[in-house]
Amino acid sequence: MAKDERARGAGERGAARPGRAERGRRGERRGAAPGAPRAAAAASQPECDELPSEEEERRAQLPPLTALGKAVPTEPWTPPPYEVLPGVTLPAPIAAKVERIDRGYARRTREHLVITSGTRDANRQARAMFTKLRLGDDLLKLYRNKAAVQEITKAYRASSGKPPEQVVAAMEAVIQDQIDRGIYVSAHLRRGAVDVRNRTMSPKEKRAFLESASEVGGVLVIEETTPAHYHLQID
């Protein structure tokens, strides 16, 4: 009798103890805070492209922007606390919202954001795509809208043998025509597009960023993976 009772007691204690898988699931449920901000899912193929570096533009034998009459305004200004990579420009209303996001992020992490790309005009996009083509990149693998890419590469090939700035001008004309028709080969041709580096962010810092962005109205955050970054669409 005593042995049977001990066996039943042991069985009841064993049944009351959850298995490892169940404990893991409970842990996951506890770890996922309700209402936690999340980035929107990225498209299966990104339309977010990085600008080539100044070194890559030199290798492509592309004159600097000032040589093409596209010099950046030089009026006095106060640099933002966040870092902006060379060649990246943000319209004032967009920069103001980015600064608010950065303040929230710095308050939570004591770090500042790195802005890797902003809104581009047709000329800046043409320069980027010209450089990629000159350096051997396959644009059909980089951009989702294949038809738009083919129109631009057709202009590139048709201008073969001309000076780089004339090739860029031909590509720019095609890109501007696409924009006028509501076609954007890159997300950065839309007003309010901003890329934020996240490959160096810890999970805690990523959460801090999403919380900071959610505090600022009119900001859609998309987490892109190729290359890894947050793409912001700011109204």
JSON list of C-alpha atoms in Angstrom, two decimals:
[
{"chain": "A", "resi": 1, "resn": "MET", "atom": "CA", "xyz": [0.00, 0.00, 0.00]},
{"chain": "A", "resi": 2, "resn": "ALA", "atom": "CA", "xyz": [2.72, 2.50, 1.02]},
{"chain": "A", "resi": 3, "resn": "LYS", "atom": "CA", "xyz": [4.70, 1.65, -2.13]},
{"chain": "A", "resi": 4, "resn": "ASP", "atom": "CA", "xyz": [1.63, 2.25, -4.35]},
{"chain": "A", "resi": 5, "resn": "GLU", "atom": "CA", "xyz": [0.95, 5.63, -2.69]},
{"chain": "A", "resi": 6, "resn": "ARG", "atom": "CA", "xyz": [4.58, 6.69, -3.16]},
{"chain": "A", "resi": 7, "resn": "ALA", "atom": "CA", "xyz": [4.43, 5.68, -6.84]},
{"chain": "A", "resi": 8, "resn": "ARG", "atom": "CA", "xyz": [1.20, 7.62, -7.38]},
{"chain": "A", "resi": 9, "resn": "GLY", "atom": "CA", "xyz": [2.66, 10.67, -5.64]},
{"chain": "A", "resi": 10, "resn": "ALA", "atom": "CA", "xyz": [5.77, 10.56, -7.79]},
{"chain": "A", "resi": 11, "resn": "GLY", "atom": "CA", "xyz": [3.62, 10.22, -10.93]},
{"chain": "A", "resi": 12, "resn": "GLU", "atom": "CA", "xyz": [1.47, 13.21, -9.94]},
{"chain": "A", "resi": 13, "resn": "ARG", "atom": "CA", "xyz": [4.56, 15.31, -9.24]},
{"chain": "A", "resi": 14, "resn": "GLY", "atom": "CA", "xyz": [6.02, 14.31, -12.63]},
{"chain": "A", "resi": 15, "resn": "ALA", "atom": "CA", "xyz": [2.79, 15.14, -14.47]},
{"chain": "A", "resi": 16, "resn": "ALA", "atom": "CA", "xyz": [2.57, 18.56, -12.79]},
{"chain": "A", "resi": 17, "resn": "ARG", "atom": "CA", "xyz": [6.07, 19.54, -13.99]},
{"chain": "A", "resi": 18, "resn": "PRO", "atom": "CA", "xyz": [5.94, 21.00, -17.55]},
{"chain": "A", "resi": 19, "resn": "GLY", "atom": "CA", "xyz": [8.26, 19.57, -20.17]},
{"chain": "A", "resi": 20, "resn": "ARG", "atom": "CA", "xyz": [11.26, 21.47, -21.54]},
{"chain": "A", "resi": 21, "resn": "ALA", "atom": "CA", "xyz": [9.45, 22.45, -24.75]},
{"chain": "A", "resi": 22, "resn": "GLU", "atom": "CA", "xyz": [6.48, 23.80, -22.81]},
{"chain": "A", "resi": 23, "resn": "ARG", "atom": "CA", "xyz": [8.77, 25.74, -20.46]},
{"chain": "A", "resi": 24, "resn": "GLY", "atom": "CA", "xyz": [10.47, 27.22, -23.54]},
{"chain": "A", "resi": 25, "resn": "ARG", "atom": "CA", "xyz": [7.14, 28.26, -25.03]},
{"chain": "A", "resi": 26, "resn": "ARG", "atom": "CA", "xyz": [6.13, 29.90, -21.75]},
{"chain": "A", "resi": 27, "resn": "GLY", "atom": "CA", "xyz": [9.45, 31.72, -21.64]},
{"chain": "A", "resi": 28, "resn": "GLU", "atom": "CA", "xyz": [8.89, 33.02, -25.15]},
{"chain": "A", "resi": 29, "resn": "ARG", "atom": "CA", "xyz": [5.43, 34.22, -24.21]},
{"chain": "A", "resi": 30, "resn": "ARG", "atom": "CA", "xyz": [6.84, 36.03, -21.17]},
{"chain": "A", "resi": 31, "resn": "GLY", "atom": "CA", "xyz": [9.66, 37.56, -23.27]},
{"chain": "A", "resi": 32, "resn": "ALA", "atom": "CA", "xyz": [7.32, 39.04, -25.90]},
{"chain": "A", "resi": 33, "resn": "ALA", "atom": "CA", "xyz": [5.96, 42.16, -24.24]},
{"chain": "A", "resi": 34, "resn": "PRO", "atom": "CA", "xyz": [2.41, 42.97, -25.32]},
{"chain": "A", "resi": 35, "resn": "GLY", "atom": "CA", "xyz": [2.21, 46.04, -27.48]},
{"chain": "A", "resi": 36, "resn": "ALA", "atom": "CA", "xyz": [5.96, 46.11, -28.16]},
{"chain": "A", "resi": 37, "resn": "PRO", "atom": "CA", "xyz": [6.78, 48.22, -31.23]},
{"chain": "A", "resi": 38, "resn": "ARG", "atom": "CA", "xyz": [7.75, 46.21, -34.29]},
{"chain": "A", "resi": 39, "resn": "ALA", "atom": "CA", "xyz": [9.22, 47.10, -37.65]},
{"chain": "A", "resi": 40, "resn": "ALA", "atom": "CA", "xyz": [7.05, 46.40, -40.68]},
{"chain": "A", "resi": 41, "resn": "ALA", "atom": "CA", "xyz": [8.02, 43.36, -42.74]},
{"chain": "A", "resi": 42, "resn": "ALA", "atom": "CA", "xyz": [10.31, 44.04, -45.67]},
{"chain": "A", "resi": 43, "resn": "ALA", "atom": "CA", "xyz": [9.37, 43.16, -49.23]},
{"chain": "A", "resi": 44, "resn": "SER", "atom": "CA", "xyz": [10.68, 39.88, -50.63]},
{"chain": "A", "resi": 45, "resn": "GLN", "atom": "CA", "xyz": [13.10, 41.89, -52.78]},
{"chain": "A", "resi": 46, "resn": "PRO", "atom": "CA", "xyz": [14.12, 45.33, -51.52]},
{"chain": "A", "resi": 47, "resn": "GLU", "atom": "CA", "xyz": [13.74, 48.54, -53.46]},
{"chain": "A", "resi": 48, "resn": "CYS", "atom": "CA", "xyz": [16.14, 50.19, -51.02]},
{"chain": "A", "resi": 49, "resn": "ASP", "atom": "CA", "xyz": [19.64, 50.70, -52.43]},
{"chain": "A", "resi": 50, "resn": "GLU", "atom": "CA", "xyz": [22.78, 52.13, -50.87]},
{"chain": "A", "resi": 51, "resn": "LEU", "atom": "CA", "xyz": [24.68, 55.04, -52.37]},
{"chain": "A", "resi": 52, "resn": "PRO", "atom": "CA", "xyz": [28.14, 54.19, -53.71]},
{"chain": "A", "resi": 53, "resn": "SER", "atom": "CA", "xyz": [31.06, 55.63, -51.75]},
{"chain": "A", "resi": 54, "resn": "GLU", "atom": "CA", "xyz": [33.17, 58.50, -53.07]},
{"chain": "A", "resi": 55, "resn": "GLU", "atom": "CA", "xyz": [35.93, 55.99, -53.76]},
{"chain": "A", "resi": 56, "resn": "GLU", "atom": "CA", "xyz": [33.57, 53.86, -55.86]},
{"chain": "A", "resi": 57, "resn": "GLU", "atom": "CA", "xyz": [32.51, 56.94, -57.83]},
{"chain": "A", "resi": 58, "resn": "ARG", "atom": "CA", "xyz": [36.18, 57.74, -58.50]},
{"chain": "A", "resi": 59, "resn": "ARG", "atom": "CA", "xyz": [36.76, 54.18, -59.70]},
{"chain": "A", "resi": 60, "resn": "ALA", "atom": "CA", "xyz": [33.80, 54.63, -62.06]},
{"chain": "A", "resi": 61, "resn": "GLN", "atom": "CA", "xyz": [35.53, 57.81, -63.36]},
{"chain": "A", "resi": 62, "resn": "LEU", "atom": "CA", "xyz": [32.52, 59.91, -62.38]},
{"chain": "A", "resi": 63, "resn": "PRO", "atom": "CA", "xyz": [33.20, 63.63, -61.78]},
{"chain": "A", "resi": 64, "resn": "PRO", "atom": "CA", "xyz": [32.34, 64.92, -58.28]},
{"chain": "A", "resi": 65, "resn": "LEU", "atom": "CA", "xyz": [28.93, 66.47, -57.77]},
{"chain": "A", "resi": 66, "resn": "THR", "atom": "CA", "xyz": [30.31, 70.02, -57.84]},
{"chain": "A", "resi": 67, "resn": "ALA", "atom": "CA", "xyz": [31.59, 69.41, -61.39]},
{"chain": "A", "resi": 68, "resn": "LEU", "atom": "CA", "xyz": [28.04, 68.65, -62.48]},
{"chain": "A", "resi": 69, "resn": "GLY", "atom": "CA", "xyz": [26.58, 71.81, -60.97]},
{"chain": "A", "resi": 70, "resn": "LYS", "atom": "CA", "xyz": [25.05, 69.91, -58.06]},
{"chain": "A", "resi": 71, "resn": "ALA", "atom": "CA", "xyz": [27.06, 71.45, -55.20]},
{"chain": "A", "resi": 72, "resn": "VAL", "atom": "CA", "xyz": [25.57, 71.15, -51.72]},
{"chain": "A", "resi": 73, "resn": "PRO", "atom": "CA", "xyz": [24.43, 74.52, -50.27]},
{"chain": "A", "resi": 74, "resn": "THR", "atom": "CA", "xyz": [27.08, 76.04, -48.01]},
{"chain": "A", "resi": 75, "resn": "GLU", "atom": "CA", "xyz": [25.00, 78.40, -45.87]},
{"chain": "A", "resi": 76, "resn": "PRO", "atom": "CA", "xyz": [25.76, 78.22, -42.11]},
{"chain": "A", "resi": 77, "resn": "TRP", "atom": "CA", "xyz": [23.98, 75.46, -40.22]},
{"chain": "A", "resi": 78, "resn": "THR", "atom": "CA", "xyz": [24.22, 73.53, -36.97]},
{"chain": "A", "resi": 79, "resn": "PRO", "atom": "CA", "xyz": [25.21, 69.90, -37.48]},
{"chain": "A", "resi": 80, "resn": "PRO", "atom": "CA", "xyz": [22.74, 67.37, -36.03]},
{"chain": "A", "resi": 81, "resn": "PRO", "atom": "CA", "xyz": [23.77, 65.14, -33.11]},
{"chain": "A", "resi": 82, "resn": "TYR", "atom": "CA", "xyz": [23.30, 62.03, -35.25]},
{"chain": "A", "resi": 83, "resn": "GLU", "atom": "CA", "xyz": [25.85, 60.98, -37.89]},
{"chain": "A", "resi": 84, "resn": "VAL", "atom": "CA", "xyz": [25.08, 61.47, -41.58]},
{"chain": "A", "resi": 85, "resn": "LEU", "atom": "CA", "xyz": [27.24, 59.69, -44.15]},
{"chain": "A", "resi": 86, "resn": "PRO", "atom": "CA", "xyz": [28.86, 61.77, -46.93]},
{"chain": "A", "resi": 87, "resn": "GLY", "atom": "CA", "xyz": [26.56, 62.56, -49.85]},
{"chain": "A", "resi": 88, "resn": "VAL", "atom": "CA", "xyz": [23.36, 62.05, -47.82]},
{"chain": "A", "resi": 89, "resn": "THR", "atom": "CA", "xyz": [20.90, 64.95, -47.67]},
{"chain": "A", "resi": 90, "resn": "LEU", "atom": "CA", "xyz": [17.65, 65.30, -45.73]},
{"chain": "A", "resi": 91, "resn": "PRO", "atom": "CA", "xyz": [14.98, 67.98, -46.31]},
{"chain": "A", "resi": 92, "resn": "ALA", "atom": "CA", "xyz": [14.54, 70.19, -43.25]},
{"chain": "A", "resi": 93, "resn": "PRO", "atom": "CA", "xyz": [11.12, 68.77, -42.16]},
{"chain": "A", "resi": 94, "resn": "ILE", "atom": "CA", "xyz": [12.45, 65.20, -42.45]},
{"chain": "A", "resi": 95, "resn": "ALA", "atom": "CA", "xyz": [15.66, 66.09, -40.61]},
{"chain": "A", "resi": 96, "resn": "ALA", "atom": "CA", "xyz": [13.58, 67.57, -37.77]},
{"chain": "A", "resi": 97, "resn": "LYS", "atom": "CA", "xyz": [11.73, 64.28, -37.28]},
{"chain": "A", "resi": 98, "resn": "VAL", "atom": "CA", "xyz": [14.95, 62.26, -37.50]},
{"chain": "A", "resi": 99, "resn": "GLU", "atom": "CA", "xyz": [16.41, 64.49, -34.78]},
{"chain": "A", "resi": 100, "resn": "ARG", "atom": "CA", "xyz": [13.41, 63.79, -32.54]},
{"chain": "A", "resi": 101, "resn": "ILE", "atom": "CA", "xyz": [13.86, 60.05, -33.07]},
{"chain": "A", "resi": 102, "resn": "ASP", "atom": "CA", "xyz": [17.57, 60.40, -32.34]},
{"chain": "A", "resi": 103, "resn": "ARG", "atom": "CA", "xyz": [16.89, 62.29, -29.10]},
{"chain": "A", "resi": 104, "resn": "GLY", "atom": "CA", "xyz": [14.64, 59.49, -27.90]},
{"chain": "A", "resi": 105, "resn": "TYR", "atom": "CA", "xyz": [17.20, 56.88, -28.94]},
{"chain": "A", "resi": 106, "resn": "ALA", "atom": "CA", "xyz": [20.04, 58.74, -27.19]},
{"chain": "A", "resi": 107, "resn": "ARG", "atom": "CA", "xyz": [17.94, 59.10, -24.05]},
{"chain": "A", "resi": 108, "resn": "ARG", "atom": "CA", "xyz": [17.47, 55.33, -23.93]},
{"chain": "A", "resi": 109, "resn": "THR", "atom": "CA", "xyz": [20.92, 54.18, -25.08]},
{"chain": "A", "resi": 110, "resn": "ARG", "atom": "CA", "xyz": [23.34, 57.16, -24.82]},
{"chain": "A", "resi": 111, "resn": "GLU", "atom": "CA", "xyz": [24.17, 56.47, -28.46]},
{"chain": "A", "resi": 112, "resn": "HIS", "atom": "CA", "xyz": [23.29, 58.36, -31.64]},
{"chain": "A", "resi": 113, "resn": "LEU", "atom": "CA", "xyz": [21.92, 57.12, -34.96]},
{"chain": "A", "resi": 114, "resn": "VAL", "atom": "CA", "xyz": [23.88, 56.75, -38.19]},
{"chain": "A", "resi": 115, "resn": "ILE", "atom": "CA", "xyz": [21.95, 57.88, -41.29]},
{"chain": "A", "resi": 116, "resn": "THR", "atom": "CA", "xyz": [23.22, 55.98, -44.32]},
{"chain": "A", "resi": 117, "resn": "SER", "atom": "CA", "xyz": [20.85, 57.29, -47.00]},
{"chain": "A", "resi": 118, "resn": "GLY", "atom": "CA", "xyz": [18.17, 59.90, -47.51]},
{"chain": "A", "resi": 119, "resn": "THR", "atom": "CA", "xyz": [15.87, 61.30, -50.16]},
{"chain": "A", "resi": 120, "resn": "ARG", "atom": "CA", "xyz": [17.46, 61.53, -53.63]},
{"chain": "A", "resi": 121, "resn": "ASP", "atom": "CA", "xyz": [16.67, 63.42, -56.78]},
{"chain": "A", "resi": 122, "resn": "ALA", "atom": "CA", "xyz": [16.86, 61.83, -60.22]},
{"chain": "A", "resi": 123, "resn": "ASN", "atom": "CA", "xyz": [20.45, 63.01, -60.71]},
{"chain": "A", "resi": 124, "resn": "ARG", "atom": "CA", "xyz": [21.72, 61.44, -57.48]},
{"chain": "A", "resi": 125, "resn": "GLN", "atom": "CA", "xyz": [19.96, 58.17, -58.33]},
{"chain": "A", "resi": 126, "resn": "ALA", "atom": "CA", "xyz": [21.41, 58.21, -61.84]},
{"chain": "A", "resi": 127, "resn": "ARG", "atom": "CA", "xyz": [24.91, 58.71, -60.43]},
{"chain": "A", "resi": 128, "resn": "ALA", "atom": "CA", "xyz": [24.42, 55.79, -58.05]},
{"chain": "A", "resi": 129, "resn": "MET", "atom": "CA", "xyz": [23.20, 53.46, -60.79]},
{"chain": "A", "resi": 130, "resn": "PHE", "atom": "CA", "xyz": [25.89, 54.64, -63.23]},
{"chain": "A", "resi": 131, "resn": "THR", "atom": "CA", "xyz": [28.56, 53.80, -60.65]},
{"chain": "A", "resi": 132, "resn": "LYS", "atom": "CA", "xyz": [27.08, 50.38, -59.95]},
{"chain": "A", "resi": 133, "resn": "LEU", "atom": "CA", "xyz": [26.97, 49.58, -63.68]},
{"chain": "A", "resi": 134, "resn": "ARG", "atom": "CA", "xyz": [30.54, 50.79, -64.24]},
{"chain": "A", "resi": 135, "resn": "LEU", "atom": "CA", "xyz": [31.74, 48.58, -61.37]},
{"chain": "A", "resi": 136, "resn": "GLY", "atom": "CA", "xyz": [30.00, 45.51, -62.80]},
{"chain": "A", "resi": 137, "resn": "ASP", "atom": "CA", "xyz": [26.91, 45.19, -60.60]},
{"chain": "A", "resi": 138, "resn": "ASP", "atom": "CA", "xyz": [23.84, 43.45, -62.01]},
{"chain": "A", "resi": 139, "resn": "LEU", "atom": "CA", "xyz": [21.06, 45.98, -61.46]},
{"chain": "A", "resi": 140, "resn": "LEU", "atom": "CA", "xyz": [18.36, 43.41, -62.21]},
{"chain": "A", "resi": 141, "resn": "LYS", "atom": "CA", "xyz": [19.41, 41.63, -59.02]},
{"chain": "A", "resi": 142, "resn": "LEU", "atom": "CA", "xyz": [19.48, 44.83, -56.97]},
{"chain": "A", "resi": 143, "resn": "TYR", "atom": "CA", "xyz": [16.09, 46.33, -57.84]},
{"chain": "A", "resi": 144, "resn": "ARG", "atom": "CA", "xyz": [12.58, 44.95, -57.74]},
{"chain": "A", "resi": 145, "resn": "ASN", "atom": "CA", "xyz": [11.16, 46.88, -60.71]},
{"chain": "A", "resi": 146, "resn": "LYS", "atom": "CA", "xyz": [12.88, 45.12, -63.61]},
{"chain": "A", "resi": 147, "resn": "ALA", "atom": "CA", "xyz": [11.10, 47.13, -66.31]},
{"chain": "A", "resi": 148, "resn": "ALA", "atom": "CA", "xyz": [12.25, 50.42, -64.79]},
{"chain": "A", "resi": 149, "resn": "VAL", "atom": "CA", "xyz": [15.81, 49.12, -64.51]},
{"chain": "A", "resi": 150, "resn": "GLN", "atom": "CA", "xyz": [15.81, 48.02, -68.15]},
{"chain": "A", "resi": 151, "resn": "GLU", "atom": "CA", "xyz": [14.70, 51.50, -69.28]},
{"chain": "A", "resi": 152, "resn": "ILE", "atom": "CA", "xyz": [17.57, 53.07, -67.33]},
{"chain": "A", "resi": 153, "resn": "THR", "atom": "CA", "xyz": [20.22, 50.58, -68.49]},
{"chain": "A", "resi": 154, "resn": "LYS", "atom": "CA", "xyz": [19.05, 51.11, -72.08]},
{"chain": "A", "resi": 155, "resn": "ALA", "atom": "CA", "xyz": [19.88, 54.81, -71.72]},
{"chain": "A", "resi": 156, "resn": "TYR", "atom": "CA", "xyz": [23.23, 53.84, -70.20]},
{"chain": "A", "resi": 157, "resn": "ARG", "atom": "CA", "xyz": [24.11, 51.61, -73.15]},
{"chain": "A", "resi": 158, "resn": "ALA", "atom": "CA", "xyz": [22.83, 54.10, -75.74]},
{"chain": "A", "resi": 159, "resn": "SER", "atom": "CA", "xyz": [25.25, 56.69, -74.33]},
{"chain": "A", "resi": 160, "resn": "SER", "atom": "CA", "xyz": [28.22, 54.32, -74.34]},
{"chain": "A", "resi": 161, "resn": "GLY", "atom": "CA", "xyz": [31.45, 56.09, -75.27]},
{"chain": "A", "resi": 162, "resn": "LYS", "atom": "CA", "xyz": [30.24, 59.52, -74.15]},
{"chain": "A", "resi": 163, "resn": "PRO", "atom": "CA", "xyz": [31.73, 61.37, -71.14]},
{"chain": "A", "resi": 164, "resn": "PRO", "atom": "CA", "xyz": [30.38, 60.07, -67.79]},
{"chain": "A", "resi": 165, "resn": "GLU", "atom": "CA", "xyz": [28.41, 63.24, -67.04]},
{"chain": "A", "resi": 166, "resn": "GLN", "atom": "CA", "xyz": [26.54, 62.89, -70.36]},
{"chain": "A", "resi": 167, "resn": "VAL", "atom": "CA", "xyz": [25.73, 59.25, -69.62]},
{"chain": "A", "resi": 168, "resn": "VAL", "atom": "CA", "xyz": [24.44, 60.27, -66.17]},
{"chain": "A", "resi": 169, "resn": "ALA", "atom": "CA", "xyz": [22.32, 63.01, -67.77]},
{"chain": "A", "resi": 170, "resn": "ALA", "atom": "CA", "xyz": [20.71, 60.48, -70.13]},
{"chain": "A", "resi": 171, "resn": "MET", "atom": "CA", "xyz": [19.96, 58.12, -67.23]},
{"chain": "A", "resi": 172, "resn": "GLU", "atom": "CA", "xyz": [18.67, 61.03, -65.14]},
{"chain": "A", "resi": 173, "resn": "ALA", "atom": "CA", "xyz": [16.19, 61.97, -67.89]},
{"chain": "A", "resi": 174, "resn": "VAL", "atom": "CA", "xyz": [14.76, 58.43, -67.87]},
{"chain": "A", "resi": 175, "resn": "ILE", "atom": "CA", "xyz": [14.54, 58.32, -64.06]},
{"chain": "A", "resi": 176, "resn": "GLN", "atom": "CA", "xyz": [12.82, 61.72, -63.94]},
{"chain": "A", "resi": 177, "resn": "ASP", "atom": "CA", "xyz": [10.33, 60.58, -66.59]},
{"chain": "A", "resi": 178, "resn": "GLN", "atom": "CA", "xyz": [9.61, 57.50, -64.47]},
{"chain": "A", "resi": 179, "resn": "ILE", "atom": "CA", "xyz": [9.05, 59.66, -61.39]},
{"chain": "A", "resi": 180, "resn": "ASP", "atom": "CA", "xyz": [6.65, 61.85, -63.36]},
{"chain": "A", "resi": 181, "resn": "ARG", "atom": "CA", "xyz": [4.73, 58.65, -64.20]},
{"chain": "A", "resi": 182, "resn": "GLY", "atom": "CA", "xyz": [4.68, 57.56, -60.55]},
{"chain": "A", "resi": 183, "resn": "ILE", "atom": "CA", "xyz": [7.41, 54.92, -60.97]},
{"chain": "A", "resi": 184, "resn": "TYR", "atom": "CA", "xyz": [10.20, 54.82, -58.39]},
{"chain": "A", "resi": 185, "resn": "VAL", "atom": "CA", "xyz": [13.07, 52.45, -59.12]},
{"chain": "A", "resi": 186, "resn": "SER", "atom": "CA", "xyz": [14.37, 53.16, -55.60]},
{"chain": "A", "resi": 187, "resn": "ALA", "atom": "CA", "xyz": [12.43, 53.88, -52.43]},
{"chain": "A", "resi": 188, "resn": "HIS", "atom": "CA", "xyz": [14.77, 56.83, -51.89]},
{"chain": "A", "resi": 189, "resn": "LEU", "atom": "CA", "xyz": [13.21, 58.74, -54.77]},
{"chain": "A", "resi": 190, "resn": "ARG", "atom": "CA", "xyz": [10.11, 59.14, -52.63]},
{"chain": "A", "resi": 191, "resn": "ARG", "atom": "CA", "xyz": [10.03, 62.13, -50.33]},
{"chain": "A", "resi": 192, "resn": "GLY", "atom": "CA", "xyz": [10.74, 61.21, -46.72]},
{"chain": "A", "resi": 193, "resn": "ALA", "atom": "CA", "xyz": [12.88, 58.12, -47.30]},
{"chain": "A", "resi": 194, "resn": "VAL", "atom": "CA", "xyz": [15.64, 57.63, -44.71]},
{"chain": "A", "resi": 195, "resn": "ASP", "atom": "CA", "xyz": [17.92, 54.68, -43.95]},
{"chain": "A", "resi": 196, "resn": "VAL", "atom": "CA", "xyz": [19.29, 54.07, -40.44]},
{"chain": "A", "resi": 197, "resn": "ARG", "atom": "CA", "xyz": [22.18, 51.69, -39.80]},
{"chain": "A", "resi": 198, "resn": "ASN", "atom": "CA", "xyz": [21.20, 48.83, -37.47]},
{"chain": "A", "resi": 199, "resn": "ARG", "atom": "CA", "xyz": [23.86, 46.17, -38.08]},
{"chain": "A", "resi": 200, "resn": "THR", "atom": "CA", "xyz": [25.74, 47.39, -35.00]},
{"chain": "A", "resi": 201, "resn": "MET", "atom": "CA", "xyz": [22.62, 47.62, -32.81]},
{"chain": "A", "resi": 202, "resn": "SER", "atom": "CA", "xyz": [22.01, 45.11, -30.04]},
{"chain": "A", "resi": 203, "resn": "PRO", "atom": "CA", "xyz": [18.47, 43.73, -29.58]},
{"chain": "A", "resi": 204, "resn": "LYS", "atom": "CA", "xyz": [18.02, 46.21, -26.72]},
{"chain": "A", "resi": 205, "resn": "GLU", "atom": "CA", "xyz": [19.14, 49.10, -28.92]},
{"chain": "A", "resi": 206, "resn": "LYS", "atom": "CA", "xyz": [16.83, 47.99, -31.74]},
{"chain": "A", "resi": 207, "resn": "ARG", "atom": "CA", "xyz": [13.90, 48.03, -29.33]},
{"chain": "A", "resi": 208, "resn": "ALA", "atom": "CA", "xyz": [14.97, 51.48, -28.12]},
{"chain": "A", "resi": 209, "resn": "PHE", "atom": "CA", "xyz": [15.00, 52.71, -31.71]},
{"chain": "A", "resi": 210, "resn": "LEU", "atom": "CA", "xyz": [11.55, 51.33, -32.49]},
{"chain": "A", "resi": 211, "resn": "GLU", "atom": "CA", "xyz": [10.15, 52.87, -29.31]},
{"chain": "A", "resi": 212, "resn": "SER", "atom": "CA", "xyz": [11.73, 56.22, -30.20]},
{"chain": "A", "resi": 213, "resn": "ALA", "atom": "CA", "xyz": [10.34, 56.10, -33.75]},
{"chain": "A", "resi": 214, "resn": "SER", "atom": "CA", "xyz": [6.87, 55.21, -32.48]},
{"chain": "A", "resi": 215, "resn": "GLU", "atom": "CA", "xyz": [6.87, 58.37, -30.34]},
{"chain": "A", "resi": 216, "resn": "VAL", "atom": "CA", "xyz": [7.17, 60.51, -33.48]},
{"chain": "A", "resi": 217, "resn": "GLY", "atom": "CA", "xyz": [4.05, 60.62, -35.61]},
{"chain": "A", "resi": 218, "resn": "GLY", "atom": "CA", "xyz": [4.04, 59.79, -39.31]},
{"chain": "A", "resi": 219, "resn": "VAL", "atom": "CA", "xyz": [6.99, 57.38, -39.31]},
{"chain": "A", "resi": 220, "resn": "LEU", "atom": "CA", "xyz": [6.79, 53.92, -40.90]},
{"chain": "A", "resi": 221, "resn": "VAL", "atom": "CA", "xyz": [9.75, 51.66, -40.04]},
{"chain": "A", "resi": 222, "resn": "ILE", "atom": "CA", "xyz": [10.65, 48.72, -42.30]},
{"chain": "A", "resi": 223, "resn": "GLU", "atom": "CA", "xyz": [13.47, 46.36, -41.33]},
{"chain": "A", "resi": 224, "resn": "GLU", "atom": "CA", "xyz": [15.49, 45.50, -44.44]},
{"chain": "A", "resi": 225, "resn": "THR", "atom": "CA", "xyz": [18.07, 42.69, -44.54]},
{"chain": "A", "resi": 226, "resn": "THR", "atom": "CA", "xyz": [20.05, 43.26, -47.75]},
{"chain": "A", "resi": 227, "resn": "PRO", "atom": "CA", "xyz": [21.94, 45.24, -46.59]},
{"chain": "A", "resi": 228, "resn": "ALA", "atom": "CA", "xyz": [20.80, 45.24, -42.96]},
{"chain": "A", "resi": 229, "resn": "HIS", "atom": "CA", "xyz": [19.21, 48.58, -42.01]},
{"chain": "A", "resi": 230, "resn": "TYR", "atom": "CA", "xyz": [15.97, 50.26, -40.98]},
{"chain": "A", "resi": 231, "resn": "HIS", "atom": "CA", "xyz": [14.19, 52.01, -43.83]},
{"chain": "A", "resi": 232, "resn": "LEU", "atom": "CA", "xyz": [12.02, 54.89, -42.64]},
{"chain": "A", "resi": 233, "resn": "GLN", "atom": "CA", "xyz": [9.22, 56.45, -44.66]},
{"chain": "A", "resi": 234, "resn": "ILE", "atom": "CA", "xyz": [8.49, 59.78, -42.98]},
{"chain": "A", "resi": 235, "resn": "ASP", "atom": "CA", "xyz": [5.40, 61.86, -43.76]}
]
